[in-house]
Amino acid sequence: MWLVFLKEIKELLRDRKTLFFMIALPILIFPLIFGGMAYFTAQAFEKAESKVLKYAVVNARYAPELAGDLGQSDKFERVDIGNNTDYAGLIKSDTIDFAIVMPENYSADILKSGQLTITLHLNDAQLNMVHNRVNALVQKYADEYQALAFSALGVSPEQQSALLNPIELKQISTADQRENWGEKIGGMLPYLLFILCFQGAMFPATDIGAGEKERGTLETLLISPIDRTKIVLGKFLTIACAGATTALITVISMAVWGLVLSRGFAMQFVTDFMSQIGIVDFVLMFLMLIPLVAIFASVLLSISIYARSFKEAQSYMGPLVIFVIIPVMVALMPGVELKGGWSWVPLTNVALAMKELVKGTMDYFQLIAIFGSTALIALLLLGFCVYWFKQEKVLFR
C-alpha cells in the first residue's frame, strides 16, 4: 500500500497543473476575491460619486431656489428637454440621468402648503447614486422649512424632538461583533473550502485511475504481487492527501490573508474579527475537512476507475460539483441550524459547523455527530471503491 502511495505521490508532484490546483489556487483565491471585491467596489462607488449627472427640471418657477442650487452645483448638468415628458425614454437614451418635477404648491411655508411632494424620475437599477445626491440637496431645504414651521408654532427644540419621534425604541444586541460578522460571511466560507478541496482531489483522482488506463500502466500495476485492496488504498491515500493538503493550505491562507488585510491595510473591522477567531477554531475547521476529503476521494476514485479515458472521467466528475454546492446552500437557508437531525446530515453539518465556529457559538458536543456521520459515510464509500476496483468488468469494460 505504501509503495503504491509513494509511487503516486511522486507522479503527482511532477504534474504542474495538479500542483496549481492543490497549492497555488488556494493561496491566491482569497487575496483575489477579497482584494478584487474591495478594489472594484471602491472604484464603482468613486465613479458613481464623481460622475456629473445630467438632469432636467420641470416647473422650476415654483422652486427657484432649489432649482438654482441644482444648477450651481458642479455635480449636476442641466439639460433642456422642452415639453418632452417621456422621462423614461430620455433616461434610457442617456439624454439625462434624472428628471425632477417640482409641485405647484411648493412653498417655504409648509403650514399653508402642506406636505410637498417632489417627483424624481430615475433608473434606480444602476449604481448611479442619483437619489442620495439629490436627496442631500433637498434635505437641506426640508430641514430649513421644518425649523421655520416649528418656530412659527412656538415649539422648542426639545418639543420638536418629541413630536418627530414620540417613542424611541432603544436596541441593545446580545450578539457581539464576531457573531454579527460570522452570520454574514460564515456561510460563504464552506462554499469556498468545499469547492477548493473537491478541485484539489479531482485532478489527481482523474490521473490516478483513468489516466493510468490511457497510458497503459494500470495493467503493469495489476500484475504486480501487490494485493488489489492495497493498490486501492494507496491510490485513495494519494487523493485524500492531495485534498487534505489543499484544505490545509486553504485554511492557512485564509488566516494569513485575514491578518494581512487587518494589519497591512489597517482594516479595523477585519482586525477585530480576526483577533477573536482562535487557533483552535482554525484547527477544527481543518480537521472537519479531513473526513470530507475522504468522501470526495472515494467517490472520485470510483468514477476514475470506471471511466475509459481521462476525458470521460472529467465529464463524469464535472457535474458532481452541484452535489457539493447543494449541501452548502441548504446550510444557508433560514431556520437551518446545527441542532437535532441537521448535525447528522453529511456535508451540510460541516458547513453549519464552520459557520458556528466563525460566529463563536459552536456547541462542541455536536462534533461527535459531525465526525461520526462523515467518517461513517467515508468508510462506506471507501469499501465500495475497493469492491469496485476488484471488478474486472469495471476495470476493462
CSV table of N, CA and C in Angstrom, one decimal, residues 19-36 192 196 246 249-250 252-254 257:
chain,number,residue,atom,x,y,z
A,19,LEU,N,-0.5,20.5,-9.2
A,19,LEU,CA,0.1,21.3,-8.1
A,19,LEU,C,-0.5,22.7,-8.1
A,20,PHE,N,-0.9,23.3,-9.2
A,20,PHE,CA,-1.5,24.6,-9.3
A,20,PHE,C,-2.8,24.6,-8.5
A,21,PHE,N,-3.7,23.6,-8.8
A,21,PHE,CA,-5.0,23.5,-8.1
A,21,PHE,C,-4.8,23.1,-6.6
A,22,MET,N,-3.8,22.4,-6.3
A,22,MET,CA,-3.6,22.0,-4.9
A,22,MET,C,-3.0,23.1,-4.0
A,23,ILE,N,-2.0,23.8,-4.6
A,23,ILE,CA,-1.3,24.8,-3.8
A,23,ILE,C,-1.5,26.2,-4.2
A,24,ALA,N,-1.3,26.5,-5.5
A,24,ALA,CA,-1.3,27.9,-5.9
A,24,ALA,C,-2.7,28.5,-5.8
A,25,LEU,N,-3.7,27.8,-6.3
A,25,LEU,CA,-5.1,28.3,-6.3
A,25,LEU,C,-5.6,28.7,-4.9
A,26,PRO,N,-5.4,27.8,-3.9
A,26,PRO,CA,-5.9,28.1,-2.5
A,26,PRO,C,-5.1,29.4,-1.9
A,27,ILE,N,-3.8,29.5,-2.3
A,27,ILE,CA,-3.1,30.7,-1.8
A,27,ILE,C,-3.6,32.0,-2.5
A,28,LEU,N,-3.9,31.9,-3.8
A,28,LEU,CA,-4.3,33.1,-4.5
A,28,LEU,C,-5.7,33.5,-4.4
A,29,ILE,N,-6.6,32.5,-4.1
A,29,ILE,CA,-8.0,32.7,-4.2
A,29,ILE,C,-8.5,33.7,-3.3
A,30,PHE,N,-8.0,33.7,-2.0
A,30,PHE,CA,-8.5,34.7,-1.0
A,30,PHE,C,-8.1,36.1,-1.3
A,31,PRO,N,-6.8,36.4,-1.6
A,31,PRO,CA,-6.5,37.8,-2.0
A,31,PRO,C,-7.2,38.3,-3.2
A,32,LEU,N,-7.4,37.3,-4.2
A,32,LEU,CA,-8.1,37.7,-5.4
A,32,LEU,C,-9.5,38.1,-5.2
A,33,ILE,N,-10.2,37.3,-4.3
A,33,ILE,CA,-11.6,37.5,-4.0
A,33,ILE,C,-11.8,38.8,-3.2
A,34,PHE,N,-11.1,38.8,-2.0
A,34,PHE,CA,-11.2,39.9,-1.1
A,34,PHE,C,-10.7,41.2,-1.6
A,35,GLY,N,-9.4,41.1,-2.1
A,35,GLY,CA,-8.8,42.3,-2.7
A,35,GLY,C,-9.6,42.8,-3.9
A,36,GLY,N,-9.9,41.9,-4.8
A,36,GLY,CA,-10.6,42.2,-6.0
A,36,GLY,C,-12.0,42.9,-5.7
A,192,LEU,N,-16.4,28.1,-0.4
A,192,LEU,CA,-15.0,28.2,-0.9
A,192,LEU,C,-14.2,27.0,-0.6
A,196,LEU,N,-12.7,24.2,-3.2
A,196,LEU,CA,-11.3,24.0,-3.4
A,196,LEU,C,-10.8,22.6,-3.0
A,246,THR,N,-4.7,20.6,0.1
A,246,THR,CA,-5.5,21.8,-0.4
A,246,THR,C,-6.3,22.4,0.8
A,249,ILE,N,-3.8,24.2,3.2
A,249,ILE,CA,-3.3,25.4,2.6
A,249,ILE,C,-4.3,26.5,2.6
A,250,THR,N,-5.6,26.1,2.3
A,250,THR,CA,-6.7,27.0,2.2
A,250,THR,C,-7.0,27.6,3.5
A,252,ILE,N,-4.9,27.9,6.1
A,252,ILE,CA,-3.7,28.8,6.4
A,252,ILE,C,-3.8,30.1,5.7
A,253,SER,N,-4.1,29.9,4.4
A,253,SER,CA,-4.2,31.1,3.5
A,253,SER,C,-5.3,32.1,4.0
A,254,MET,N,-6.4,31.5,4.4
A,254,MET,CA,-7.5,32.4,5.0
A,254,MET,C,-7.0,33.1,6.2
A,257,TRP,N,-4.1,35.8,5.1
A,257,TRP,CA,-4.6,36.9,4.4
A,257,TRP,C,-5.5,37.8,5.2
